[in-house]
Amino acid sequence: MPSEFFNTSEVLEAILETIDEGIHVIDPKGQTIFYNGVAANHDGMKRSEVLGKPLLEAFPSLNHKSSTLLRVIKSEKPIYNYSQSYVNAHGRIIETLNTTLPIYVDGFMIGAIEIAKDYSSLKQLSERLADLESSLKTIKSPEKKEVDGKSGLYSFTDILTSDSLFRSLISHGKKAARSSSSVLVYGESGVGKELFVQSIHQDSSRRKEPFIAQNCAALPENLLESLLFGTAKGSYTGAVERQGLFELANGGTLFLDELQSMPIDLQAKLLRVLEEGFIRRIGGAKSVQVDVRIMAAMNIDPKKAVSENKLRPDLFYRLNVLSYELPPLRERADDIELLTDHFISIFNRELGLSIKGMDEKTKVFFQKYHWPGNVRELKHTIEFMMNHTEMEVLNLEDLPQFLKKRSPSSEKILPLREAMMEIETKLITEALLQTNGNVFQASKLLQIPRQTLQYKIKKHI
């Protein structure tokens, strides 16, 4: 169809209708001017009951304080990842997770837009995670913990290194295992932070008790809080008495990964648990004493996190008693060949191969490469090469495409379009490596919409 037949507003409306999240737009007077089908399904409403109507008429249980849309109209400030519970015009309880933003045209606010996710499904996910952790506690009872002498967790003997600094860190880690003091480990993604803290747990007197890990960036604040502290019956609609991760980890270790992603208010509650040893379930009245060793990890320097208001200073000082910075792989040059041989041996067994190693040019390339994804990237690269090679010795031709373009055999001037595509592919790959494949977190790192990143992944990777 010729472009002159397209109406800009109609195209925009069609795009918003295809998005798989609820979209609700109001004008400065609080009247709905756009409301897509996904939002209607979330809210249990017909679009005709909301479009063109004042917001508080369509949702009478809300008011100017409880409505995120009306609050943004008043404050002209965005609200991110806010859980909202309300009753629709039919008496049905609705729970959504909203990001609400003011809309500006030529410097004037003309309304607010809300992007909503179905919070009830996220809450169910949280409850399933809690149920899973509960089952893990049963599995990890002392009499069932070991299988063929292995617990399933890493120990210091699993850390392969010939680097003197890393060996020194392992020595300090073994000493840290003697106490129950909190531990903070930091370093780039892929350097082995969880391996290190699991090793401390395995070397400690708590080895027969649970080791439970939770990524603080994986869930929004409300869900993370209920997952950590548990819930009391009636604390929200449908809530039941449920233990949180602190109670499930009682006697053992709770590992909090990406601590800097934990909301500041929740960090204050974590600090209180560290200092007092008591937790209170969400909506509960009584405090429960817990004996849990806290270990935390961060992929940025904690001092930088404090300066950027991502980490409370008092929590940092409380955790900084036993803190360890794990060096990136590029600073452990001798470990590259050691780990390469180790991964080749592993994948020979797993894939039924008999690869003998790699040629000299590839070894030199591995030594010179920056390895932004560290040990994790090295492992994935070896796995890729061994799945694609036709030779007994790995060579530069077996490298993944984005690495092959960096090898000596490809040092030539690329057309600008190809060069830009290469850079884009590299950045996307590195972002996915740093976020363990989490597309939403990778899109935040790259500062592009999640849908755009998904499109580029399908196109380039």
Tab-separated table of C-alpha atoms in Angstrom:
chain	number	residue	atom	x	y	z
A	1	MET	CA	0.000	0.000	0.000
A	2	PRO	CA	1.444	3.448	-0.889
A	3	SER	CA	2.753	5.457	2.072
A	4	GLU	CA	0.287	8.307	1.462
A	5	PHE	CA	-2.543	6.027	2.611
A	6	PHE	CA	-0.981	5.587	6.047
A	7	ASN	CA	-2.126	7.762	8.934
A	8	THR	CA	0.582	8.258	11.573
A	9	SER	CA	-1.794	7.928	14.532
A	10	GLU	CA	-3.317	4.770	13.055
A	11	VAL	CA	0.123	3.215	12.584
A	12	LEU	CA	1.093	4.098	16.157
A	13	GLU	CA	-2.157	2.635	17.485
A	14	ALA	CA	-1.597	-0.553	15.483
A	15	ILE	CA	1.908	-0.878	16.936
A	16	LEU	CA	0.665	-0.419	20.502
A	17	GLU	CA	-1.974	-3.073	19.899
A	18	THR	CA	0.670	-5.630	18.919
A	19	ILE	CA	2.735	-5.155	22.086
A	20	ASP	CA	2.239	-8.033	24.544
A	21	GLU	CA	1.920	-5.724	27.565
A	22	GLY	CA	-0.977	-3.631	28.780
A	23	ILE	CA	-0.870	-0.025	27.515
A	24	HIS	CA	-3.094	2.609	29.149
A	25	VAL	CA	-2.853	6.322	28.292
A	26	ILE	CA	-4.702	9.210	29.955
A	27	ASP	CA	-4.778	12.929	29.254
A	28	PRO	CA	-3.944	15.608	31.863
A	29	LYS	CA	-7.583	15.561	33.058
A	30	GLY	CA	-7.402	11.850	33.857
A	31	GLN	CA	-9.498	10.670	30.913
A	32	THR	CA	-8.466	7.517	29.037
A	33	ILE	CA	-7.407	8.228	25.458
A	34	PHE	CA	-5.829	4.846	24.639
A	35	TYR	CA	-6.358	1.388	26.106
A	36	ASN	CA	-5.139	-1.722	24.305
A	37	GLY	CA	-6.591	-5.214	24.369
A	38	VAL	CA	-3.891	-6.637	26.643
A	39	ALA	CA	-4.661	-3.976	29.272
A	40	ALA	CA	-8.365	-4.810	29.035
A	41	ASN	CA	-7.605	-8.503	29.597
A	42	HIS	CA	-5.392	-7.688	32.606
A	43	ASP	CA	-8.046	-5.448	34.126
A	44	GLY	CA	-11.010	-7.726	33.378
A	45	MET	CA	-12.759	-4.879	31.573
A	46	LYS	CA	-14.218	-4.189	28.155
A	47	ARG	CA	-12.405	-1.453	26.259
A	48	SER	CA	-15.690	0.418	25.841
A	49	GLU	CA	-15.955	0.625	29.641
A	50	VAL	CA	-12.644	2.490	29.888
A	51	LEU	CA	-11.966	4.401	26.655
A	52	GLY	CA	-13.091	8.015	26.811
A	53	LYS	CA	-14.039	7.669	30.500
A	54	PRO	CA	-12.473	9.339	33.531
A	55	LEU	CA	-10.053	6.871	35.117
A	56	LEU	CA	-11.706	6.930	38.547
A	57	GLU	CA	-15.088	6.211	36.973
A	58	ALA	CA	-13.808	3.048	35.293
A	59	PHE	CA	-11.845	1.996	38.395
A	60	PRO	CA	-13.808	3.332	41.388
A	61	SER	CA	-11.579	1.616	43.969
A	62	LEU	CA	-8.656	3.855	42.951
A	63	ASN	CA	-8.095	7.449	44.014
A	64	HIS	CA	-5.633	10.225	43.193
A	65	LYS	CA	-3.062	8.733	45.586
A	66	SER	CA	-3.360	5.037	44.726
A	67	SER	CA	-3.536	5.453	40.942
A	68	THR	CA	-0.037	5.463	39.419
A	69	LEU	CA	-1.335	7.210	36.295
A	70	LEU	CA	-2.872	10.080	38.257
A	71	ARG	CA	0.189	10.354	40.489
A	72	VAL	CA	2.416	10.756	37.424
A	73	ILE	CA	0.056	13.397	35.985
A	74	LYS	CA	0.383	15.332	39.231
A	75	SER	CA	4.124	14.878	39.884
A	76	GLU	CA	5.306	14.702	36.243
A	77	LYS	CA	7.812	12.081	37.447
A	78	PRO	CA	8.023	8.473	36.221
A	79	ILE	CA	7.250	5.466	38.420
A	80	TYR	CA	9.060	2.218	37.629
A	81	ASN	CA	8.096	-1.399	38.434
A	82	TYR	CA	5.362	-0.543	40.907
A	83	SER	CA	2.954	-3.282	41.977
A	84	GLN	CA	-0.670	-2.136	42.115
A	85	SER	CA	-3.702	-3.934	43.540
A	86	TYR	CA	-7.224	-2.609	42.943
A	87	VAL	CA	-10.810	-3.635	42.326
A	88	ASN	CA	-12.302	-3.117	38.869
A	89	ALA	CA	-15.843	-1.940	38.152
A	90	HIS	CA	-17.076	-5.566	38.318
A	91	GLY	CA	-15.692	-6.204	41.802
A	92	ARG	CA	-12.746	-8.311	40.583
A	93	ILE	CA	-9.374	-7.872	42.310
A	94	ILE	CA	-6.659	-6.938	39.809
A	95	GLU	CA	-2.918	-7.030	40.456
A	96	THR	CA	-0.437	-5.589	37.966
A	97	LEU	CA	3.187	-4.485	37.859
A	98	ASN	CA	3.364	-1.038	36.268
A	99	THR	CA	5.859	1.353	34.768
A	100	THR	CA	4.189	4.736	34.353
A	101	LEU	CA	5.726	7.639	32.432
A	102	PRO	CA	4.756	11.232	31.641
A	103	ILE	CA	4.307	12.067	27.925
A	104	TYR	CA	5.808	15.308	26.652
A	105	VAL	CA	5.329	17.099	23.337
A	106	ASP	CA	7.317	20.286	22.671
A	107	GLY	CA	8.150	20.505	26.370
A	108	PHE	CA	4.536	20.259	27.566
A	109	MET	CA	3.099	17.258	29.377
A	110	ILE	CA	0.101	16.006	27.403
A	111	GLY	CA	-0.662	12.909	29.443
A	112	ALA	CA	0.748	9.743	30.999
A	113	ILE	CA	1.285	6.221	29.695
A	114	GLU	CA	1.292	3.057	31.770
A	115	ILE	CA	2.877	-0.219	30.688
A	116	ALA	CA	1.475	-3.016	32.838
A	117	LYS	CA	2.387	-6.660	33.387
A	118	ASP	CA	0.072	-9.226	34.953
A	119	TYR	CA	1.356	-9.170	38.551
A	120	SER	CA	-0.688	-12.200	39.609
A	121	SER	CA	1.359	-14.448	37.314
A	122	LEU	CA	4.588	-12.963	38.649
A	123	LYS	CA	3.359	-13.551	42.180
A	124	GLN	CA	2.616	-17.160	41.310
A	125	LEU	CA	6.165	-17.422	39.982
A	126	SER	CA	7.468	-16.133	43.310
A	127	GLU	CA	5.383	-18.700	45.168
A	128	ARG	CA	6.589	-21.493	42.897
A	129	LEU	CA	10.161	-20.403	43.570
A	130	ALA	CA	9.496	-20.496	47.311
A	131	ASP	CA	7.966	-23.972	46.969
A	132	LEU	CA	11.029	-25.061	44.998
A	133	GLU	CA	13.366	-23.730	47.668
A	134	SER	CA	11.290	-25.566	50.291
A	135	SER	CA	11.741	-28.824	48.410
A	136	LEU	CA	15.466	-28.103	48.086
A	137	LYS	CA	15.730	-27.826	51.848
A	138	THR	CA	14.302	-31.321	52.176
A	139	ILE	CA	16.643	-32.654	49.523
A	140	LYS	CA	19.610	-31.051	51.260
A	141	SER	CA	19.030	-32.689	54.618
A	142	PRO	CA	22.255	-34.193	56.039
A	143	GLU	CA	21.327	-37.792	55.279
A	144	LYS	CA	20.488	-37.013	51.624
A	145	LYS	CA	23.050	-34.363	50.873
A	146	GLU	CA	25.864	-36.358	49.327
A	147	VAL	CA	25.627	-38.507	46.220
A	148	ASP	CA	28.754	-40.529	45.477
A	149	GLY	CA	30.649	-38.239	47.811
A	150	LYS	CA	29.558	-35.089	45.906
A	151	SER	CA	27.052	-32.533	47.160
A	152	GLY	CA	26.394	-30.843	43.838
A	153	LEU	CA	28.034	-27.630	45.091
A	154	TYR	CA	31.503	-26.430	44.148
A	155	SER	CA	34.473	-26.620	46.498
A	156	PHE	CA	37.902	-24.998	46.454
A	157	THR	CA	39.341	-28.063	44.693
A	158	ASP	CA	37.117	-27.184	41.710
A	159	ILE	CA	38.799	-23.787	41.261
A	160	LEU	CA	41.545	-24.219	38.684
A	161	THR	CA	44.221	-21.532	38.731
A	162	SER	CA	47.974	-21.100	38.567
A	163	ASP	CA	47.670	-17.367	39.261
A	164	SER	CA	49.398	-16.320	42.490
A	165	LEU	CA	46.787	-13.661	43.345
A	166	PHE	CA	43.914	-16.075	42.884
A	167	ARG	CA	45.717	-18.717	44.940
A	168	SER	CA	46.081	-16.148	47.702
A	169	LEU	CA	42.348	-15.395	47.515
A	170	ILE	CA	41.574	-19.101	47.839
A	171	SER	CA	43.776	-19.250	50.912
A	172	HIS	CA	41.874	-16.304	52.436
A	173	GLY	CA	38.568	-17.944	51.457
A	174	LYS	CA	39.495	-21.096	53.356
A	175	LYS	CA	40.156	-18.989	56.438
A	176	ALA	CA	36.802	-17.213	55.968
A	177	ALA	CA	35.120	-20.635	56.044
A	178	ARG	CA	36.081	-20.980	59.710
A	179	SER	CA	33.674	-18.222	60.793
A	180	SER	CA	30.059	-17.240	60.168
A	181	SER	CA	30.836	-13.631	59.258
A	182	SER	CA	29.141	-12.183	56.185
A	183	VAL	CA	31.068	-12.323	52.926
A	184	LEU	CA	31.117	-9.905	49.985
A	185	VAL	CA	32.621	-11.052	46.674
A	186	TYR	CA	32.867	-8.740	43.688
A	187	GLY	CA	34.255	-8.803	40.186
A	188	GLU	CA	33.172	-8.850	36.574
A	189	SER	CA	30.492	-11.245	35.354
A	190	GLY	CA	31.838	-14.697	34.641
A	191	VAL	CA	34.866	-14.645	36.961
A	192	GLY	CA	33.439	-17.327	39.277
A	193	LYS	CA	31.885	-15.442	42.193
A	194	GLU	CA	29.250	-18.082	42.967
A	195	LEU	CA	31.858	-20.831	42.647
A	196	PHE	CA	33.946	-18.985	45.245
A	197	VAL	CA	31.128	-18.497	47.782
A	198	GLN	CA	29.901	-22.085	47.330
A	199	SER	CA	33.449	-23.194	48.123
A	200	ILE	CA	33.466	-21.167	51.341
A	201	HIS	CA	30.143	-22.773	52.337
A	202	GLN	CA	31.433	-26.246	51.492
A	203	ASP	CA	34.571	-25.693	53.575
A	204	SER	CA	32.572	-24.431	56.574
A	205	SER	CA	30.753	-26.124	59.447
A	206	ARG	CA	27.495	-25.297	57.613
A	207	ARG	CA	28.288	-27.634	54.705
A	208	LYS	CA	25.491	-30.076	55.631
A	209	GLU	CA	22.896	-27.298	55.777
A	210	PRO	CA	21.221	-25.531	52.829
A	211	PHE	CA	23.033	-23.254	50.408
A	212	ILE	CA	20.337	-21.115	48.753
A	213	ALA	CA	21.093	-18.576	46.024
A	214	GLN	CA	18.887	-15.697	44.877
A	215	ASN	CA	19.636	-13.180	42.119
A	216	CYS	CA	18.486	-9.767	43.374
A	217	ALA	CA	17.989	-8.487	39.815
A	218	ALA	CA	15.636	-11.302	38.833
A	219	LEU	CA	12.475	-10.045	40.571
A	220	PRO	CA	10.837	-6.667	41.299
A	221	GLU	CA	11.040	-5.286	44.846
A	222	ASN	CA	7.728	-6.557	46.228
A	223	LEU	CA	8.266	-10.087	44.975
A	224	LEU	CA	11.876	-10.176	46.143
A	225	GLU	CA	10.865	-9.008	49.620
A	226	SER	CA	8.154	-11.651	49.995
A	227	LEU	CA	10.512	-14.307	48.632
A	228	LEU	CA	13.231	-13.388	51.137
A	229	PHE	CA	11.100	-12.858	54.233
A	230	GLY	CA	8.033	-14.995	53.563
A	231	THR	CA	4.379	-14.034	53.876
A	232	ALA	CA	1.727	-14.164	56.575
A	233	LYS	CA	-1.792	-15.299	55.805
A	234	GLY	CA	-3.885	-12.377	54.591
A	235	SER	CA	-0.937	-10.048	53.909
A	236	TYR	CA	-2.362	-9.716	50.401
A	237	THR	CA	-5.318	-11.243	48.621
A	238	GLY	CA	-4.856	-15.015	48.565
A	239	ALA	CA	-1.669	-14.910	50.663
A	240	VAL	CA	-0.882	-17.959	52.789
A	241	GLU	CA	1.624	-18.640	55.532
A	242	ARG	CA	4.848	-19.192	53.622
A	243	GLN	CA	8.456	-19.381	54.680
A	244	GLY	CA	10.919	-17.058	52.979
A	245	LEU	CA	14.457	-17.856	51.909
A	246	PHE	CA	15.881	-16.707	55.256
A	247	GLU	CA	13.857	-19.340	57.093
A	248	LEU	CA	14.556	-21.974	54.442
A	249	ALA	CA	18.294	-21.300	54.707
A	250	ASN	CA	18.250	-21.461	58.518
A	251	GLY	CA	21.473	-23.044	59.736
A	252	GLY	CA	23.060	-22.654	56.305
A	253	THR	CA	23.993	-19.953	53.814
A	254	LEU	CA	21.937	-17.469	51.793
A	255	PHE	CA	23.757	-16.149	48.734
A	256	LEU	CA	22.480	-12.846	47.308
A	257	ASP	CA	23.804	-12.254	43.814
A	258	GLU	CA	23.856	-8.796	42.165
A	259	LEU	CA	23.273	-7.181	45.538
A	260	GLN	CA	23.505	-3.697	44.006
A	261	SER	CA	20.206	-4.417	42.211
A	262	MET	CA	18.358	-4.825	45.511
A	263	PRO	CA	16.219	-1.714	46.186
A	264	ILE	CA	17.666	0.607	48.835
A	265	ASP	CA	14.669	0.204	51.193
A	266	LEU	CA	15.025	-3.567	51.073
A	267	GLN	CA	18.758	-3.238	51.766
A	268	ALA	CA	17.828	-1.547	55.059
A	269	LYS	CA	15.769	-4.603	56.038
A	270	LEU	CA	18.638	-6.890	55.077
A	271	LEU	CA	20.987	-4.847	57.272
A	272	ARG	CA	18.565	-5.221	60.174
A	273	VAL	CA	18.583	-9.005	59.783
A	274	LEU	CA	22.390	-9.018	59.703
A	275	GLU	CA	22.565	-7.000	62.910
A	276	GLU	CA	19.683	-8.550	64.883
A	277	GLY	CA	19.264	-12.058	63.491
A	278	PHE	CA	15.462	-11.786	63.301
A	279	ILE	CA	13.060	-11.619	60.366
A	280	ARG	CA	9.367	-10.816	60.132
A	281	ARG	CA	7.160	-12.225	57.399
A	282	ILE	CA	5.334	-9.740	55.172
A	283	GLY	CA	2.081	-8.858	56.954
A	284	GLY	CA	3.117	-10.802	60.060
A	285	ALA	CA	3.255	-9.588	63.645
A	286	LYS	CA	5.891	-11.832	65.217
A	287	SER	CA	9.626	-11.942	64.647
A	288	VAL	CA	11.427	-15.195	63.906
A	289	GLN	CA	15.058	-15.789	64.836
A	290	VAL	CA	17.235	-17.174	62.036
A	291	ASP	CA	20.789	-18.430	61.938
A	292	VAL	CA	21.851	-17.676	58.380
A	293	ARG	CA	25.227	-16.762	56.980
A	294	ILE	CA	24.867	-14.066	54.323
A	295	MET	CA	27.162	-14.069	51.321
A	296	ALA	CA	26.687	-11.437	48.629
A	297	ALA	CA	28.160	-10.814	45.203
A	298	MET	CA	28.361	-7.762	42.958
A	299	ASN	CA	29.616	-7.279	39.398
A	300	ILE	CA	30.760	-3.710	40.096
A	301	ASP	CA	33.119	-2.250	42.681
A	302	PRO	CA	31.103	-1.769	45.911
A	303	LYS	CA	32.623	1.680	46.471
A	304	LYS	CA	31.340	2.719	43.060
A	305	ALA	CA	27.938	1.230	43.934
A	306	VAL	CA	27.883	3.320	47.125
A	307	SER	CA	28.814	6.504	45.247
A	308	GLU	CA	26.042	5.812	42.696
A	309	ASN	CA	23.483	5.203	45.489
A	310	LYS	CA	23.051	1.572	44.461
A	311	LEU	CA	24.378	0.259	47.784
A	312	ARG	CA	23.749	1.614	51.258
A	313	PRO	CA	27.012	2.735	52.920
A	314	ASP	CA	26.053	1.108	56.236
A	315	LEU	CA	25.344	-2.220	54.493
A	316	PHE	CA	28.654	-1.965	52.632
A	317	TYR	CA	30.602	-1.431	55.865
A	318	ARG	CA	28.718	-4.318	57.484
A	319	LEU	CA	29.626	-6.662	54.623
A	320	ASN	CA	33.124	-5.338	53.977
A	321	VAL	CA	34.672	-7.254	56.887
A	322	LEU	CA	35.317	-10.234	54.623
A	323	SER	CA	35.418	-8.961	51.044
A	324	TYR	CA	37.204	-10.394	48.037
A	325	GLU	CA	37.740	-8.977	44.553
A	326	LEU	CA	38.115	-11.761	41.999
A	327	PRO	CA	40.418	-10.808	39.100
A	328	PRO	CA	39.174	-10.962	35.482
A	329	LEU	CA	40.524	-13.661	33.191
A	330	ARG	CA	42.606	-11.184	31.135
A	331	GLU	CA	44.665	-10.537	34.289
A	332	ARG	CA	45.232	-14.275	34.759
A	333	ALA	CA	46.969	-15.017	31.454
A	334	ASP	CA	48.471	-18.308	32.658
A	335	ASP	CA	44.980	-19.590	33.505
A	336	ILE	CA	43.696	-19.240	29.933
A	337	GLU	CA	45.550	-22.292	28.619
A	338	LEU	CA	44.944	-24.214	31.853
A	339	LEU	CA	41.185	-23.636	31.664
A	340	THR	CA	41.110	-24.230	27.900
A	341	ASP	CA	42.611	-27.703	28.354
A	342	HIS	CA	40.183	-28.373	31.200
A	343	PHE	CA	37.120	-27.423	29.131
A	344	ILE	CA	38.336	-29.422	26.133
A	345	SER	CA	38.619	-32.442	28.415
A	346	ILE	CA	35.084	-31.872	29.755
A	347	PHE	CA	33.484	-31.505	26.325
A	348	ASN	CA	35.428	-34.465	24.949
A	349	ARG	CA	33.600	-36.592	27.521
A	350	GLU	CA	30.223	-34.905	27.070
A	351	LEU	CA	30.277	-34.871	23.259
A	352	GLY	CA	32.094	-38.137	22.703
A	353	LEU	CA	35.030	-36.443	20.932
A	354	SER	CA	38.807	-36.788	21.070
A	355	ILE	CA	40.015	-33.244	20.411
A	356	LYS	CA	43.731	-33.034	21.219
A	357	GLY	CA	43.952	-29.301	21.866
A	358	MET	CA	44.335	-26.182	19.733
A	359	ASP	CA	46.962	-24.932	17.309
A	360	GLU	CA	49.515	-22.240	18.159
A	361	LYS	CA	47.782	-19.393	16.286
A	362	THR	CA	44.587	-20.020	18.240
A	363	LYS	CA	46.504	-20.172	21.530
A	364	VAL	CA	48.096	-16.796	20.734
A	365	PHE	CA	44.688	-15.335	19.856
A	366	PHE	CA	43.218	-16.620	23.145
A	367	GLN	CA	46.068	-14.964	25.066
A	368	LYS	CA	45.552	-11.602	23.332
A	369	TYR	CA	41.735	-11.561	23.428
A	370	HIS	CA	40.121	-9.385	26.125
A	371	TRP	CA	37.570	-12.020	27.348
A	372	PRO	CA	34.887	-9.564	28.568
A	373	GLY	CA	32.722	-12.520	29.632
A	374	ASN	CA	35.683	-14.063	31.483
A	375	VAL	CA	35.696	-17.804	32.319
A	376	ARG	CA	32.052	-18.195	31.297
A	377	GLU	CA	32.796	-16.783	27.834
A	378	LEU	CA	35.878	-18.987	27.484
A	379	LYS	CA	33.850	-22.090	28.346
A	380	HIS	CA	31.062	-21.206	25.897
A	381	THR	CA	33.625	-20.481	23.167
A	382	ILE	CA	35.297	-23.873	23.626
A	383	GLU	CA	31.899	-25.586	23.594
A	384	PHE	CA	30.968	-23.811	20.342
A	385	MET	CA	34.275	-24.686	18.671
A	386	MET	CA	34.056	-28.347	19.634
A	387	ASN	CA	30.520	-28.598	18.295
A	388	HIS	CA	31.600	-27.192	14.924
A	389	THR	CA	35.127	-28.442	14.307
A	390	GLU	CA	35.938	-31.127	11.746
A	391	MET	CA	39.554	-31.422	12.896
A	392	GLU	CA	41.386	-33.094	15.785
A	393	VAL	CA	42.951	-29.766	16.783
A	394	LEU	CA	40.904	-26.580	17.252
A	395	ASN	CA	41.885	-23.670	15.004
A	396	LEU	CA	40.832	-20.102	14.173
A	397	GLU	CA	38.258	-21.321	11.651
A	398	ASP	CA	36.332	-23.002	14.485
A	399	LEU	CA	35.802	-19.714	16.370
A	400	PRO	CA	32.298	-18.219	16.712
A	401	GLN	CA	31.636	-15.667	13.973
A	402	PHE	CA	32.002	-12.565	16.154
A	403	LEU	CA	35.384	-13.817	17.437
A	404	LYS	CA	36.548	-15.026	14.027
A	405	LYS	CA	36.340	-11.434	12.774
A	406	ARG	CA	38.830	-10.460	15.480
A	407	SER	CA	41.361	-13.141	14.581
A	408	PRO	CA	44.626	-12.345	12.693
A	409	SER	CA	43.319	-14.049	9.531
A	410	SER	CA	40.589	-11.440	9.184
A	411	GLU	CA	42.540	-8.218	9.639
A	412	LYS	CA	41.164	-6.217	6.724
A	413	ILE	CA	39.022	-3.130	6.214
A	414	LEU	CA	35.367	-4.074	6.394
A	415	PRO	CA	32.536	-2.197	4.688
A	416	LEU	CA	30.990	0.222	7.192
A	417	ARG	CA	27.679	-1.672	7.321
A	418	GLU	CA	29.467	-4.957	8.122
A	419	ALA	CA	31.701	-3.276	10.699
A	420	MET	CA	28.702	-1.741	12.458
A	421	MET	CA	26.920	-5.101	12.433
A	422	GLU	CA	30.025	-6.735	13.920
A	423	ILE	CA	30.223	-4.173	16.713
A	424	GLU	CA	26.505	-4.500	17.393
A	425	THR	CA	26.731	-8.293	17.544
A	426	LYS	CA	29.735	-8.105	19.874
A	427	LEU	CA	28.009	-5.685	22.264
A	428	ILE	CA	24.822	-7.757	22.335
A	429	THR	CA	26.804	-10.945	22.968
A	430	GLU	CA	28.792	-9.330	25.781
A	431	ALA	CA	25.609	-7.932	27.368
A	432	LEU	CA	23.960	-11.372	27.256
A	433	LEU	CA	27.065	-12.957	28.767
A	434	GLN	CA	27.134	-10.413	31.588
A	435	THR	CA	23.457	-10.986	32.366
A	436	ASN	CA	23.510	-14.783	32.000
A	437	GLY	CA	21.220	-14.576	28.980
A	438	ASN	CA	18.595	-12.352	30.664
A	439	VAL	CA	17.238	-10.334	27.730
A	440	PHE	CA	15.520	-7.727	29.916
A	441	GLN	CA	18.677	-6.999	31.939
A	442	ALA	CA	20.776	-6.979	28.742
A	443	SER	CA	18.421	-4.432	27.173
A	444	LYS	CA	18.917	-2.203	30.243
A	445	LEU	CA	22.706	-2.478	29.867
A	446	LEU	CA	22.485	-1.588	26.185
A	447	GLN	CA	19.827	1.087	26.881
A	448	ILE	CA	17.496	-0.142	24.160
A	449	PRO	CA	13.922	-1.515	24.359
A	450	ARG	CA	13.627	-5.222	25.089
A	451	GLN	CA	11.647	-5.810	21.881
A	452	THR	CA	14.419	-4.139	19.848
A	453	LEU	CA	17.034	-6.382	21.458
A	454	GLN	CA	14.952	-9.508	20.781
A	455	TYR	CA	14.730	-8.504	17.107
A	456	LYS	CA	18.494	-7.932	16.871
A	457	ILE	CA	19.233	-11.269	18.562
A	458	LYS	CA	17.130	-13.084	15.975
A	459	LYS	CA	18.836	-11.090	13.199
A	460	HIS	CA	22.487	-11.327	14.241
A	461	ILE	CA	22.999	-14.169	16.672
